[in-house]
CSV table of C-alpha atoms in Angstrom, one decimal:
chain,number,residue,atom,x,y,z
B,120,UNK,CA,-40.3,185.7,-37.9
B,121,UNK,CA,-37.8,183.9,-40.3
B,122,UNK,CA,-34.9,183.9,-40.7
B,123,UNK,CA,-33.8,182.5,-37.4
B,124,UNK,CA,-31.6,185.3,-36.1
B,125,UNK,CA,-28.5,184.8,-33.9
B,126,UNK,CA,-26.7,187.7,-32.3
B,127,UNK,CA,-23.2,187.3,-31.1
B,128,UNK,CA,-21.9,189.7,-28.4
B,129,UNK,CA,-18.4,190.4,-27.0
B,130,UNK,CA,-16.7,193.6,-25.8
B,131,UNK,CA,-15.2,195.3,-28.7
B,132,UNK,CA,-16.8,193.4,-31.6
B,133,UNK,CA,-13.6,193.0,-33.5
B,134,UNK,CA,-12.3,189.6,-32.3
B,135,UNK,CA,-14.6,187.0,-30.7
B,136,UNK,CA,-18.1,187.9,-31.8
B,137,UNK,CA,-17.1,188.6,-35.4
B,138,UNK,CA,-15.4,185.1,-35.6
B,139,UNK,CA,-18.6,183.6,-34.1
B,140,UNK,CA,-20.8,185.5,-36.5
B,141,UNK,CA,-18.9,184.4,-39.6
B,142,UNK,CA,-18.1,180.9,-38.5
B,143,UNK,CA,-21.7,180.2,-37.9
B,144,UNK,CA,-22.5,181.4,-41.4
B,145,UNK,CA,-19.8,179.1,-42.7
B,146,UNK,CA,-21.2,176.1,-40.7
B,147,UNK,CA,-24.6,176.7,-42.2
B,148,UNK,CA,-23.2,176.8,-45.7
B,149,UNK,CA,-21.2,173.6,-45.1
B,150,UNK,CA,-24.2,171.8,-43.5
B,151,UNK,CA,-26.4,172.7,-46.5
B,152,UNK,CA,-23.7,171.4,-48.9
B,153,UNK,CA,-23.6,168.1,-47.0
B,154,UNK,CA,-27.4,167.9,-47.3
B,155,UNK,CA,-27.2,168.6,-51.0
B,156,UNK,CA,-29.2,171.9,-50.6
B,157,UNK,CA,-27.1,174.1,-52.9
B,158,UNK,CA,-29.6,176.8,-53.9
B,159,UNK,CA,-27.9,180.2,-54.1
B,160,UNK,CA,-28.6,182.4,-51.1
B,161,UNK,CA,-30.4,179.6,-49.2
B,162,UNK,CA,-28.1,180.0,-46.1
B,163,UNK,CA,-29.1,183.7,-45.8
B,164,UNK,CA,-32.8,182.8,-46.1
B,165,UNK,CA,-32.5,180.3,-43.3
B,166,UNK,CA,-30.4,182.0,-40.7
B,167,UNK,CA,-29.1,185.5,-40.0
B,168,UNK,CA,-25.9,185.7,-38.0
B,169,UNK,CA,-24.7,189.1,-36.8
B,170,UNK,CA,-22.7,190.7,-33.9
B,171,UNK,CA,-22.1,193.7,-31.7
B,172,UNK,CA,-20.0,194.8,-28.8
B,173,UNK,CA,-20.8,196.1,-25.3
B,174,UNK,CA,-18.0,198.6,-25.5
B,175,UNK,CA,-18.6,200.3,-28.8
B,176,UNK,CA,-15.2,202.1,-29.0
B,177,UNK,CA,-14.3,200.1,-32.2
B,178,UNK,CA,-17.5,201.0,-34.0
B,179,UNK,CA,-16.9,201.1,-37.8
B,180,UNK,CA,-13.6,199.2,-37.7
B,181,UNK,CA,-12.8,196.0,-39.6
B,182,UNK,CA,-12.4,192.6,-38.0
B,183,UNK,CA,-9.1,192.4,-36.1
B,184,UNK,CA,-6.5,190.9,-38.5
B,185,UNK,CA,-5.8,187.6,-36.6
B,186,UNK,CA,-9.5,187.1,-36.2
B,187,UNK,CA,-10.0,187.6,-39.9
B,188,UNK,CA,-7.2,185.1,-40.7
B,189,UNK,CA,-9.0,182.5,-38.6
B,190,UNK,CA,-12.3,183.0,-40.5
B,191,UNK,CA,-10.8,183.1,-44.0
B,192,UNK,CA,-8.4,180.2,-43.2
B,193,UNK,CA,-11.4,178.0,-42.3
B,194,UNK,CA,-13.2,179.0,-45.5
B,195,UNK,CA,-15.4,181.8,-44.3
B,196,UNK,CA,-15.9,185.3,-45.5
B,197,UNK,CA,-15.1,188.6,-43.9
B,198,UNK,CA,-16.5,191.0,-46.5
B,199,UNK,CA,-18.8,193.8,-45.3
B,200,UNK,CA,-18.0,193.4,-41.7
B,201,UNK,CA,-17.9,196.6,-39.5
B,202,UNK,CA,-17.9,196.6,-35.7
B,203,UNK,CA,-20.8,198.3,-33.9
B,204,UNK,CA,-22.0,199.0,-30.4
B,205,UNK,CA,-24.7,196.8,-29.0
B,206,UNK,CA,-28.1,198.4,-29.0
B,207,UNK,CA,-31.5,197.3,-27.6
B,208,UNK,CA,-33.0,196.7,-31.0
B,209,UNK,CA,-30.2,194.2,-31.9
B,210,UNK,CA,-31.3,192.1,-28.9
B,211,UNK,CA,-35.0,192.6,-29.6
B,212,UNK,CA,-34.5,191.2,-33.1
B,213,UNK,CA,-32.6,188.1,-32.0
B,214,UNK,CA,-34.0,184.7,-31.5
B,215,UNK,CA,-30.8,183.6,-29.8
B,216,UNK,CA,-28.1,185.7,-28.2
B,217,UNK,CA,-24.7,184.1,-27.7
B,218,UNK,CA,-22.2,186.1,-25.6
B,219,UNK,CA,-18.4,185.5,-25.2
B,220,UNK,CA,-18.5,185.7,-21.4
B,221,UNK,CA,-20.9,185.6,-18.4
B,222,UNK,CA,-20.3,189.3,-17.8
B,223,UNK,CA,-21.6,190.1,-21.3
B,224,UNK,CA,-24.5,187.8,-20.7
B,225,UNK,CA,-25.4,189.8,-17.6
B,226,UNK,CA,-24.9,193.1,-19.6
B,227,UNK,CA,-27.4,191.9,-22.2
B,228,UNK,CA,-29.9,190.7,-19.6
B,229,UNK,CA,-29.7,194.0,-17.8
B,230,UNK,CA,-30.3,195.9,-21.0
B,231,UNK,CA,-33.2,193.7,-22.0
B,232,UNK,CA,-34.5,191.6,-19.1
B,233,UNK,CA,-37.1,190.0,-21.5
B,234,UNK,CA,-34.2,188.4,-23.4
B,235,UNK,CA,-32.8,186.4,-20.4
B,236,UNK,CA,-34.4,183.1,-21.6
B,237,UNK,CA,-32.7,183.4,-25.0
B,238,UNK,CA,-29.3,184.7,-23.9
B,239,UNK,CA,-26.5,182.3,-23.2
B,240,UNK,CA,-22.7,182.3,-22.9
B,241,UNK,CA,-21.6,180.6,-26.2
B,242,UNK,CA,-19.7,177.8,-24.4
B,243,UNK,CA,-22.7,177.3,-22.1
B,244,UNK,CA,-25.0,176.8,-25.0
B,245,UNK,CA,-22.7,174.3,-26.6
B,246,UNK,CA,-22.3,172.4,-23.3
B,247,UNK,CA,-26.0,172.1,-22.7
B,248,UNK,CA,-27.0,171.2,-26.3
B,249,UNK,CA,-26.3,167.5,-26.0
B,250,UNK,CA,-28.9,167.3,-23.2
B,251,UNK,CA,-31.7,168.3,-25.5
B,252,UNK,CA,-33.8,165.6,-27.2
B,253,UNK,CA,-33.6,166.8,-30.8
B,254,UNK,CA,-36.3,164.3,-31.8
B,255,UNK,CA,-38.8,166.3,-29.8
B,256,UNK,CA,-38.2,169.5,-31.8
B,257,UNK,CA,-40.3,170.5,-34.8
B,258,UNK,CA,-39.5,168.7,-38.0
B,259,UNK,CA,-36.3,169.6,-39.8
B,260,UNK,CA,-36.3,171.0,-43.3
B,261,UNK,CA,-34.3,173.5,-45.3
B,262,UNK,CA,-37.0,176.1,-45.4
B,263,UNK,CA,-37.1,179.4,-43.5
B,264,UNK,CA,-40.2,178.6,-41.6
B,265,UNK,CA,-39.0,175.1,-40.5
B,266,UNK,CA,-35.6,176.3,-39.4
B,267,UNK,CA,-37.1,179.2,-37.5
B,268,UNK,CA,-39.6,177.0,-35.7
B,269,UNK,CA,-37.0,174.4,-34.9
B,270,UNK,CA,-34.5,177.1,-33.7
B,271,UNK,CA,-37.0,178.8,-31.4
B,272,UNK,CA,-38.0,175.4,-29.9
B,273,UNK,CA,-34.3,174.5,-29.5
B,274,UNK,CA,-33.6,177.7,-27.5
B,275,UNK,CA,-36.6,177.0,-25.3
B,276,UNK,CA,-35.4,173.5,-24.7
B,277,UNK,CA,-31.8,174.6,-23.8
B,278,UNK,CA,-33.2,177.3,-21.4
B,279,UNK,CA,-35.2,174.5,-19.7
B,280,UNK,CA,-32.0,172.4,-19.3
B,281,UNK,CA,-30.1,175.4,-18.0
B,282,UNK,CA,-32.6,175.7,-15.1
B,283,UNK,CA,-31.0,172.7,-13.5
B,284,UNK,CA,-27.4,173.3,-14.4
B,285,UNK,CA,-24.7,175.4,-12.8
B,286,UNK,CA,-22.8,178.0,-14.8
B,287,UNK,CA,-19.1,177.2,-15.4
B,288,UNK,CA,-16.2,179.6,-15.7
B,289,UNK,CA,-14.9,177.4,-18.5
B,290,UNK,CA,-17.8,178.5,-20.7
B,291,UNK,CA,-16.2,181.9,-21.2
B,292,UNK,CA,-14.1,182.6,-24.3
B,293,UNK,CA,-10.7,184.1,-23.5
B,294,UNK,CA,-10.2,187.5,-25.0
B,295,UNK,CA,-7.5,187.1,-27.6
B,296,UNK,CA,-7.0,190.8,-28.2
B,297,UNK,CA,-3.3,191.6,-28.5
B,298,UNK,CA,-2.3,188.0,-28.4
B,299,UNK,CA,-0.9,185.7,-31.2
B,300,UNK,CA,-2.5,183.6,-33.9
B,301,UNK,CA,-2.2,180.5,-31.6
B,302,UNK,CA,-4.6,182.1,-29.1
B,303,UNK,CA,-7.0,183.2,-31.8
B,304,UNK,CA,-6.9,179.8,-33.3
B,305,UNK,CA,-7.8,178.2,-29.9
B,306,UNK,CA,-10.7,180.6,-29.5
B,307,UNK,CA,-12.0,180.0,-33.0
B,308,UNK,CA,-11.8,176.2,-32.3
B,309,UNK,CA,-14.0,176.8,-29.2
B,310,UNK,CA,-16.4,178.8,-31.2
B,311,UNK,CA,-16.8,176.0,-33.7
B,312,UNK,CA,-17.4,173.5,-30.9
B,313,UNK,CA,-20.7,175.3,-30.4
B,314,UNK,CA,-21.7,176.7,-33.8
B,315,UNK,CA,-21.2,173.4,-35.7
B,316,UNK,CA,-23.5,171.4,-33.3
B,317,UNK,CA,-26.0,174.2,-33.3
B,318,UNK,CA,-26.1,174.1,-37.1
B,319,UNK,CA,-26.4,170.3,-37.1
B,320,UNK,CA,-29.3,170.6,-34.7
B,321,UNK,CA,-31.1,173.1,-36.9
B,322,UNK,CA,-30.4,171.2,-40.1
B,323,UNK,CA,-29.8,167.5,-39.4
């Protein structure tokens, strides 16, 4: 049921998945602004973006400072973020699961085998998205029901495309933990290369 829910997964939930979580929110807000849909709170009604980590040892911590700088520097918000360990119910409630790496995709699929068809490496999802005929998806509108229906159909379509494609090591996001702002910036750029087209597909 609406809103369309995207779960981002990495290892510690303080670097890659938090950036993806908040940069997706930012992309939705910016896409709505381009469309002229400026009703307060509309982005939250249309899409829920959250994250968790397979490790769990950083539970309760804030976003890693260089990750937070990437989000705020691009216009996003970091308020209210706290790292958490991935749990089955997070996966159950997600319409789309985007992992930082293939290893984390396998972790999610092992934890919830029923989620395999809606779990992708983030880079893989972005790479396969252009192969989908967006005209064949349910009609686009800035309403919770329409975005949800279009999102679910989009995930199904990309899963069908994936059936004939080989996974690529380049789909993985490098772990920027302990590295400099330049590395974090490159990872954030790669995140945006998926979340922005995803948002445009949901809300053209």
